[in-house]
Short mmCIF file of C-alpha atoms in Angstrom, two decimals:
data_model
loop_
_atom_site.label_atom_id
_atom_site.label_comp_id
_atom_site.label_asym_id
_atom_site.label_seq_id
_atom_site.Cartn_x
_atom_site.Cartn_y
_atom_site.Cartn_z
CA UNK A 59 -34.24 -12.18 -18.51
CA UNK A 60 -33.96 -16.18 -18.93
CA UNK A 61 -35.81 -16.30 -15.31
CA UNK A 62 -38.31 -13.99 -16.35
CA UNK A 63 -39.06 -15.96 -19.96
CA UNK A 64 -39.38 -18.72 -17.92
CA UNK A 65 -42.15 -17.71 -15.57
CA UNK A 66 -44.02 -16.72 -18.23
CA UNK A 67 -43.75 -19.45 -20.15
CA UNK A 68 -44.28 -21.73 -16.83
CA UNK A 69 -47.91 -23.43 -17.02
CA UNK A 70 -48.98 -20.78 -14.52
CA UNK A 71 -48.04 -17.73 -16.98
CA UNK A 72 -49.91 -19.43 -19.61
CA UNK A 73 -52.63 -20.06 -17.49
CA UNK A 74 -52.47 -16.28 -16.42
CA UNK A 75 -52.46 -15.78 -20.03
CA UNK A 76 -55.87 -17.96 -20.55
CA UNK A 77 -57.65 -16.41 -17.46
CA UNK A 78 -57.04 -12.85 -18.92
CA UNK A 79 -57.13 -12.93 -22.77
CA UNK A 80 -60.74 -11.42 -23.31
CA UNK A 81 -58.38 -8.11 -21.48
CA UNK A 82 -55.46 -8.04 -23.90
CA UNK A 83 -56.84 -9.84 -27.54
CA UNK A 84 -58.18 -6.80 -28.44
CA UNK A 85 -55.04 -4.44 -28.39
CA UNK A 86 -54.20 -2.93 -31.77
CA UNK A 87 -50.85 -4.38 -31.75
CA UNK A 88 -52.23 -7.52 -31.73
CA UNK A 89 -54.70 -7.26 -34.20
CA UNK A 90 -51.65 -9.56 -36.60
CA UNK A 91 -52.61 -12.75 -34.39
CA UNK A 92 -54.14 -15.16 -37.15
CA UNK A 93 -55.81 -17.09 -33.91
CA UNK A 94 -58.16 -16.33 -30.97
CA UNK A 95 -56.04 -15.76 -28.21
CA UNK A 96 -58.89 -16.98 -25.44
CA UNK A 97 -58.49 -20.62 -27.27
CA UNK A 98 -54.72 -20.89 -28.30
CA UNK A 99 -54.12 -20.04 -24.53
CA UNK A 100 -56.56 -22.78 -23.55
CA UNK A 101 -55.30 -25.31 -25.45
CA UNK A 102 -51.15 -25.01 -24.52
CA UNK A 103 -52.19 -24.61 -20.97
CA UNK A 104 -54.39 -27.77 -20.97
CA UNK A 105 -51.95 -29.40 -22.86
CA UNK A 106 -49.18 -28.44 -20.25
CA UNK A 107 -51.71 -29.04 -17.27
CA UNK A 108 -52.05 -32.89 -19.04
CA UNK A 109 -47.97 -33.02 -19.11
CA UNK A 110 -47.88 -32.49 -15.61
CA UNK A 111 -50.78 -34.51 -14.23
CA UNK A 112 -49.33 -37.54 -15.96
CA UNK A 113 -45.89 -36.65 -14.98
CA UNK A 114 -47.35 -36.86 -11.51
CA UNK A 115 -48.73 -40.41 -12.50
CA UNK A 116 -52.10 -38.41 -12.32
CA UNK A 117 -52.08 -37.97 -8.61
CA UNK A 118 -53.95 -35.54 -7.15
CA UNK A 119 -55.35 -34.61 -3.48
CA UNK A 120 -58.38 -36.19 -2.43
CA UNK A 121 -59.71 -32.45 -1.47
CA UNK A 122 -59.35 -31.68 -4.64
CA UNK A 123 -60.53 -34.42 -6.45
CA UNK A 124 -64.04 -34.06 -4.20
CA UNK A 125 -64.52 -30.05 -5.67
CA UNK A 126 -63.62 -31.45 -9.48
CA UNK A 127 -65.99 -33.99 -9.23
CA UNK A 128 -68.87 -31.91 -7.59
CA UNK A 129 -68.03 -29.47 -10.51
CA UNK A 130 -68.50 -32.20 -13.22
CA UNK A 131 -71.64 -33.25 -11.84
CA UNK A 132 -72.64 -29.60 -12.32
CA UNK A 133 -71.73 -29.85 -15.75
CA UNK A 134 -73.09 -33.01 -16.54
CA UNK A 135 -76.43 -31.35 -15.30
CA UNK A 136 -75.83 -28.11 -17.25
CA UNK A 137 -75.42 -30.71 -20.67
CA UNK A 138 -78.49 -33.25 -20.08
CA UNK A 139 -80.66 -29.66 -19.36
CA UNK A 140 -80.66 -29.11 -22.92
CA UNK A 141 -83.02 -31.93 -23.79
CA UNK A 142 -85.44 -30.82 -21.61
CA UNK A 143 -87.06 -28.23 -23.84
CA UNK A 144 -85.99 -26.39 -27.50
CA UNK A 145 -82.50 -25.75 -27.22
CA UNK A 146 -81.34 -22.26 -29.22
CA UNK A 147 -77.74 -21.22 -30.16
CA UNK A 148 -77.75 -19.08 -26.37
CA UNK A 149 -77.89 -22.25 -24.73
CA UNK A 150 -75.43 -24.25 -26.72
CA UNK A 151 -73.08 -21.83 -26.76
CA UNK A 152 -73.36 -21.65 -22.35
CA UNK A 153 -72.94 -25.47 -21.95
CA UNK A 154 -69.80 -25.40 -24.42
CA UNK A 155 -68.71 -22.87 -22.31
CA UNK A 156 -69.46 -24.38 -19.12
CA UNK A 157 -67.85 -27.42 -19.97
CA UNK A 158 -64.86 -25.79 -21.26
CA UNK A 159 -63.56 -22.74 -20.45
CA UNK A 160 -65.33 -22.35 -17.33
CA UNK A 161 -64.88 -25.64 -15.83
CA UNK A 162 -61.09 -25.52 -16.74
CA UNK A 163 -59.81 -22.87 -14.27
CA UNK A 164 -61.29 -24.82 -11.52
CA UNK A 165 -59.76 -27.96 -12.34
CA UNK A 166 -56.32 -26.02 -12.68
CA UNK A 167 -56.16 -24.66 -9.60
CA UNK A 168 -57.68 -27.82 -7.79
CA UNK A 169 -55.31 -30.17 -9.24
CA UNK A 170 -51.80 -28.40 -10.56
CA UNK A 171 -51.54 -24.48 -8.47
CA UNK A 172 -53.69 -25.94 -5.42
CA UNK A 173 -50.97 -29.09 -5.72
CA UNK A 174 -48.10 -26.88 -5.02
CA UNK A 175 -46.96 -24.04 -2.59
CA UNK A 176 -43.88 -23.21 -5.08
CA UNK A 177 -46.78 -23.10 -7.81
CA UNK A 178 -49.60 -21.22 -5.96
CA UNK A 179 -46.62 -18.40 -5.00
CA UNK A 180 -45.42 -17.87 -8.86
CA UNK A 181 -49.47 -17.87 -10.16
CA UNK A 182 -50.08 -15.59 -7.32
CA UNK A 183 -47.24 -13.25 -8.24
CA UNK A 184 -47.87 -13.47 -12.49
CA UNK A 185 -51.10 -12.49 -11.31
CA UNK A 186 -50.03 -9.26 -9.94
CA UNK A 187 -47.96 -8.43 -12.22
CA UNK A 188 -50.32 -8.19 -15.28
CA UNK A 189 -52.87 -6.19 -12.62
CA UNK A 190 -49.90 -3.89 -12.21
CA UNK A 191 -48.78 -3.89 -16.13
CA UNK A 192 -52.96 -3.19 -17.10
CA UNK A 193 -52.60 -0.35 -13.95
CA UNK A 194 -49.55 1.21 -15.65
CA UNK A 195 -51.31 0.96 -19.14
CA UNK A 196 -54.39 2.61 -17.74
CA UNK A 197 -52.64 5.70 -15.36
CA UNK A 198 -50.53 6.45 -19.01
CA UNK A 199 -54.04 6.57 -21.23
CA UNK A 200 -55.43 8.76 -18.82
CA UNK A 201 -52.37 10.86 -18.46
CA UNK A 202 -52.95 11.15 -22.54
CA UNK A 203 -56.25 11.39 -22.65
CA UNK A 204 -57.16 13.76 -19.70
CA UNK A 205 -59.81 10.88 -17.37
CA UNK A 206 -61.03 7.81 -17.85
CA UNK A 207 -63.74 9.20 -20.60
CA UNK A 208 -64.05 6.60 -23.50
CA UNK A 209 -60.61 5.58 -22.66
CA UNK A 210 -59.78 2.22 -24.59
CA UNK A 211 -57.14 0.03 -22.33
CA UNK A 212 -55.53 -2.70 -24.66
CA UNK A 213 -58.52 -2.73 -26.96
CA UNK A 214 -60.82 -2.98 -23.02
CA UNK A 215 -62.67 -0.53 -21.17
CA UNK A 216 -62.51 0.80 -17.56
CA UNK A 217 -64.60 -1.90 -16.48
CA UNK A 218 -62.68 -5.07 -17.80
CA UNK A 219 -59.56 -3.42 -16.51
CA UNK A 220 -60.84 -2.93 -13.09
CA UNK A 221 -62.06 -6.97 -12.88
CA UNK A 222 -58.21 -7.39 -12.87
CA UNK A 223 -56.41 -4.36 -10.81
CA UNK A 224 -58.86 -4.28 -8.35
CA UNK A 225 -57.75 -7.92 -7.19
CA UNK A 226 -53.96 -7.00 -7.63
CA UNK A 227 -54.24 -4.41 -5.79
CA UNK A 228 -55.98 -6.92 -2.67
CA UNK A 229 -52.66 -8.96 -3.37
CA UNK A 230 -50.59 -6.24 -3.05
CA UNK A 231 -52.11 -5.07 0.52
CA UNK A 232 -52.65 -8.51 1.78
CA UNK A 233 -48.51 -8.99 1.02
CA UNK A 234 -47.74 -5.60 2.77
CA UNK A 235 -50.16 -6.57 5.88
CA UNK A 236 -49.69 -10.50 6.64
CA UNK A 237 -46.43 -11.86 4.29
CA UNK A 238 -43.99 -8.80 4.27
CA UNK A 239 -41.30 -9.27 6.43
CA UNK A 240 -39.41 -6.29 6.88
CA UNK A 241 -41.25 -2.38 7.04
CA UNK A 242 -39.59 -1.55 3.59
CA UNK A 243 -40.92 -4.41 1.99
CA UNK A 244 -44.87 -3.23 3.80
CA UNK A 245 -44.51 -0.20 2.77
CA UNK A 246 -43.89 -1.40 -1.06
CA UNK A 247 -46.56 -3.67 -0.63
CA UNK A 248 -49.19 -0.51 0.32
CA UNK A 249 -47.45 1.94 -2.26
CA UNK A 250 -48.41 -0.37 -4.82
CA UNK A 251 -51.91 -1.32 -3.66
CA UNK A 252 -52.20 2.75 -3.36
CA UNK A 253 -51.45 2.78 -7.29
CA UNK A 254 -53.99 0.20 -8.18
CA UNK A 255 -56.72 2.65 -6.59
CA UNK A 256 -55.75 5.30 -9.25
#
């Protein structure tokens, strides 16, 4: 249980946690958080992404420094945009994004998962595992509800479910075809890409 906390609680799980909020934040037993989950999970994992970097003494691969800084000139070009014409609440609200929550993922992977075999295995495996938990919630609402229908998934439809299984599953089948070692351990590996599909 102590190993399990601790994955979760590892800066990949609360990355995982970041990534996937708009999925969960919605779930009626949830409704109790005071915050937005989307930004308390964006602020603890930069926070923990910051601890480590310096940790490191800020070194990072020069592969990866070359896609974070092609991606901040991106930005910067997304943010001096707006003074080329009337600027409206759509396109304020994009750039914050842009230079927030969508740059972030790419600079955590480039320069803490991408850093790190041991890391890239556990984000790769926390990954799965919430597919597989949002698979397990969705096979038990349909079981309830007869189909898919207007089935509501953690406070998420079909759709915003799928975004997430459907890759899971891919992990799941790539394990069983290229990283399994043993038949039992293929045949997991395609039993549970089979249950993503449902």
């Amino acid at each position: 249980m102590l190993y399990g906390t601790k994955q979760i609680f590892s800066f990949e799980g609360l990355f995982i946690l970041f990534l996937f909020a708009g999925r969960y934040k919605n779930a009626s037993w949830l409704r109790w958080v005071p915050v937005d989950l989307t930004a308390l999970f964006f602020v603890l994992s930069v926070l923990c992404g910051v601890y480590i970097l310096l940790r490191r003494r800020l070194y990072v691969l020069h592969d990866a420094l070359v896609i974070v800084g092609l991606a901040l000139i991106f930005v910067f070009y997304s943010l001096i945009s707006l003074s080329w014409g009337e600027v409206g609440n759509y396109a304020l609200h994009k750039a914050a994004y842009i230079a927030t929550l969508t740059i972030w993922p790419l600079i955590a992977c480039a320069f803490i998962i991408g850093y790190s075999r041991f890391r890239l295995r556990r984000f790769v495996v926390l990954f799965f595992l919430f597919g597989f938990w949002l698979a397990i919630a969705g096979a038990i609402g349909r079981l309830r509800h007869g189909g898919w229908g207007r089935l509501s998934i953690l406070g998420g439809n079909y759709l915003g479910v799928g975004r997430v299984v459907g890759p899971a599953g891919l992990l799941a089948w790539g394990y069983g075809l290229f990283f399994a070692r043993r038949p039992f351990e293929r045949w997991i590996g395609f039993i549970l890409y089979g249950f993503t599909l449902g």
